[in-house]
mmCIF file of N, CA and C in Angstrom:
data_model
loop_
_atom_site.group_PDB
_atom_site.id
_atom_site.type_symbol
_atom_site.label_atom_id
_atom_site.label_comp_id
_atom_site.label_asym_id
_atom_site.label_seq_id
_atom_site.Cartn_x
_atom_site.Cartn_y
_atom_site.Cartn_z
ATOM 1 N N LEU A 299 0.975 -1.276 -0.069
ATOM 2 C CA LEU A 299 -0.012 0.009 0.136
ATOM 3 C C LEU A 299 0.771 1.295 -0.046
ATOM 4 N N LEU A 300 1.886 1.248 0.787
ATOM 5 C CA LEU A 300 2.775 2.576 0.901
ATOM 6 C C LEU A 300 3.607 2.552 -0.433
ATOM 7 N N LEU A 301 3.959 1.496 -1.093
ATOM 8 C CA LEU A 301 4.843 1.613 -2.197
ATOM 9 C C LEU A 301 3.847 2.188 -3.382
ATOM 10 N N CYS A 302 2.770 1.759 -3.344
ATOM 11 C CA CYS A 302 1.638 2.292 -4.348
ATOM 12 C C CYS A 302 1.520 3.646 -4.186
ATOM 13 N N TRP A 303 1.310 4.124 -2.876
ATOM 14 C CA TRP A 303 1.027 5.509 -2.562
ATOM 15 C C TRP A 303 2.287 6.432 -2.990
ATOM 16 N N LEU A 304 3.392 5.847 -2.710
ATOM 17 C CA LEU A 304 4.693 6.584 -2.906
ATOM 18 C C LEU A 304 4.877 6.787 -4.435
ATOM 19 N N ARG A 305 4.505 5.720 -5.252
ATOM 20 C CA ARG A 305 4.501 5.665 -6.787
ATOM 21 C C ARG A 305 3.573 6.897 -7.340
ATOM 22 N N SER A 306 2.393 6.823 -6.674
ATOM 23 C CA SER A 306 1.350 7.924 -7.176
ATOM 24 C C SER A 306 1.838 9.339 -6.825
ATOM 25 N N LEU A 307 2.616 9.332 -5.717
ATOM 26 C CA LEU A 307 3.226 10.740 -5.197
ATOM 27 C C LEU A 307 4.384 11.165 -5.837
ATOM 28 N N THR A 308 5.162 10.336 -6.550
ATOM 29 C CA THR A 308 6.472 10.624 -7.134
ATOM 30 C C THR A 308 6.252 11.737 -8.235
ATOM 31 N N PRO A 309 5.309 11.637 -9.268
ATOM 32 C CA PRO A 309 5.302 12.751 -10.136
ATOM 33 C C PRO A 309 5.115 14.090 -9.692
ATOM 34 N N VAL A 310 4.310 14.065 -8.415
ATOM 35 C CA VAL A 310 3.867 15.377 -7.913
ATOM 36 C C VAL A 310 5.123 15.918 -7.247
ATOM 37 N N THR A 311 5.885 14.936 -6.593
ATOM 38 C CA THR A 311 7.219 15.437 -5.868
ATOM 39 C C THR A 311 8.062 15.984 -6.953
ATOM 40 N N SER A 312 8.340 15.289 -7.930
ATOM 41 C CA SER A 312 9.279 15.719 -9.079
ATOM 42 C C SER A 312 8.918 17.062 -9.844
ATOM 43 N N LEU A 313 7.514 17.108 -9.916
ATOM 44 C CA LEU A 313 7.097 18.366 -10.493
ATOM 45 C C LEU A 313 7.180 19.470 -9.522
ATOM 46 N N SER A 314 7.098 19.344 -8.168
ATOM 47 C CA SER A 314 7.158 20.466 -7.290
ATOM 48 C C SER A 314 8.650 20.855 -7.090
ATOM 49 N N MET A 315 9.502 19.727 -7.204
ATOM 50 C CA MET A 315 10.947 20.038 -7.125
ATOM 51 C C MET A 315 11.532 20.853 -8.458
ATOM 52 N N LEU A 316 10.850 20.372 -9.574
ATOM 53 C CA LEU A 316 11.268 21.140 -10.831
ATOM 54 C C LEU A 316 10.837 22.673 -10.653
ATOM 55 N N LEU A 317 9.565 22.812 -10.284
ATOM 56 C CA LEU A 317 9.133 24.071 -9.974
ATOM 57 C C LEU A 317 9.961 24.902 -8.911
ATOM 58 N N GLY A 318 10.352 24.399 -7.798
ATOM 59 C CA GLY A 318 11.238 24.917 -6.965
ATOM 60 C C GLY A 318 12.494 25.404 -7.407
ATOM 61 N N MET A 319 13.083 24.387 -8.261
ATOM 62 C CA MET A 319 14.370 24.752 -8.877
ATOM 63 C C MET A 319 14.298 25.826 -9.776
ATOM 64 N N ARG A 320 13.138 25.831 -10.560
ATOM 65 C CA ARG A 320 13.006 26.977 -11.415
ATOM 66 C C ARG A 320 12.854 28.279 -10.818
ATOM 67 N N SER A 321 12.268 28.309 -9.749
ATOM 68 C CA SER A 321 11.830 29.458 -8.931
ATOM 69 C C SER A 321 13.209 29.970 -8.270
ATOM 70 N N LEU A 322 13.920 28.906 -7.905
ATOM 71 C CA LEU A 322 15.230 29.260 -7.265
ATOM 72 C C LEU A 322 16.115 29.876 -8.215
ATOM 73 N N ALA A 323 16.353 29.372 -9.484
ATOM 74 C CA ALA A 323 17.142 29.848 -10.402
ATOM 75 C C ALA A 323 16.597 31.235 -10.979
ATOM 76 N N ALA A 324 15.362 31.495 -10.902
ATOM 77 C CA ALA A 324 14.791 32.879 -11.305
ATOM 78 C C ALA A 324 15.238 33.889 -10.192
ATOM 79 N N ALA A 325 15.062 33.498 -8.921
ATOM 80 C CA ALA A 325 15.494 34.316 -7.838
ATOM 81 C C ALA A 325 16.939 34.611 -8.003
ATOM 82 N N LEU A 326 17.708 33.715 -8.376
ATOM 83 C CA LEU A 326 19.338 33.874 -8.424
ATOM 84 C C LEU A 326 19.552 34.832 -9.613
ATOM 85 N N GLN A 327 18.832 34.588 -10.689
ATOM 86 C CA GLN A 327 19.074 35.588 -11.738
ATOM 87 C C GLN A 327 18.689 37.014 -11.416
ATOM 88 N N LEU A 328 17.605 37.009 -10.692
ATOM 89 C CA LEU A 328 17.200 38.373 -10.248
ATOM 90 C C LEU A 328 17.983 39.007 -9.247
ATOM 91 N N GLU A 329 18.735 38.179 -8.366
ATOM 92 C CA GLU A 329 19.652 38.643 -7.427
ATOM 93 C C GLU A 329 20.933 39.161 -8.275
ATOM 94 N N ILE A 330 21.317 38.430 -9.180
ATOM 95 C CA ILE A 330 22.514 38.828 -9.958
ATOM 96 C C ILE A 330 22.257 40.055 -10.735
ATOM 97 N N TYR A 331 20.972 40.103 -11.208
ATOM 98 C CA TYR A 331 20.524 41.353 -12.002
ATOM 99 C C TYR A 331 20.642 42.727 -11.124
ATOM 100 N N TRP A 332 20.162 42.421 -9.904
ATOM 101 C CA TRP A 332 20.215 43.431 -8.866
ATOM 102 C C TRP A 332 21.606 43.923 -8.553
ATOM 103 N N VAL A 333 22.533 42.907 -8.408
ATOM 104 C CA VAL A 333 23.737 43.276 -8.019
ATOM 105 C C VAL A 333 24.438 44.051 -9.239
ATOM 106 N N TYR A 334 24.119 43.536 -10.425
ATOM 107 C CA TYR A 334 24.802 44.343 -11.665
ATOM 108 C C TYR A 334 24.187 45.828 -11.783
ATOM 109 N N LEU A 335 22.897 45.905 -11.333
ATOM 110 C CA LEU A 335 22.182 47.133 -11.455
ATOM 111 C C LEU A 335 22.718 48.045 -10.368
ATOM 112 N N LEU A 336 22.952 47.682 -9.123
ATOM 113 C CA LEU A 336 23.448 48.531 -8.131
ATOM 114 C C LEU A 336 24.923 48.465 -8.065
#
């Protein structure tokens, strides 16, 4: 039961990780942009 639940949860987790990494990259780019601006 747990394995099945984990398997169904995996795509959601990977998607959230992907979104998190993308937002992190965007924040990093914004920070670099601000550093160059100032």
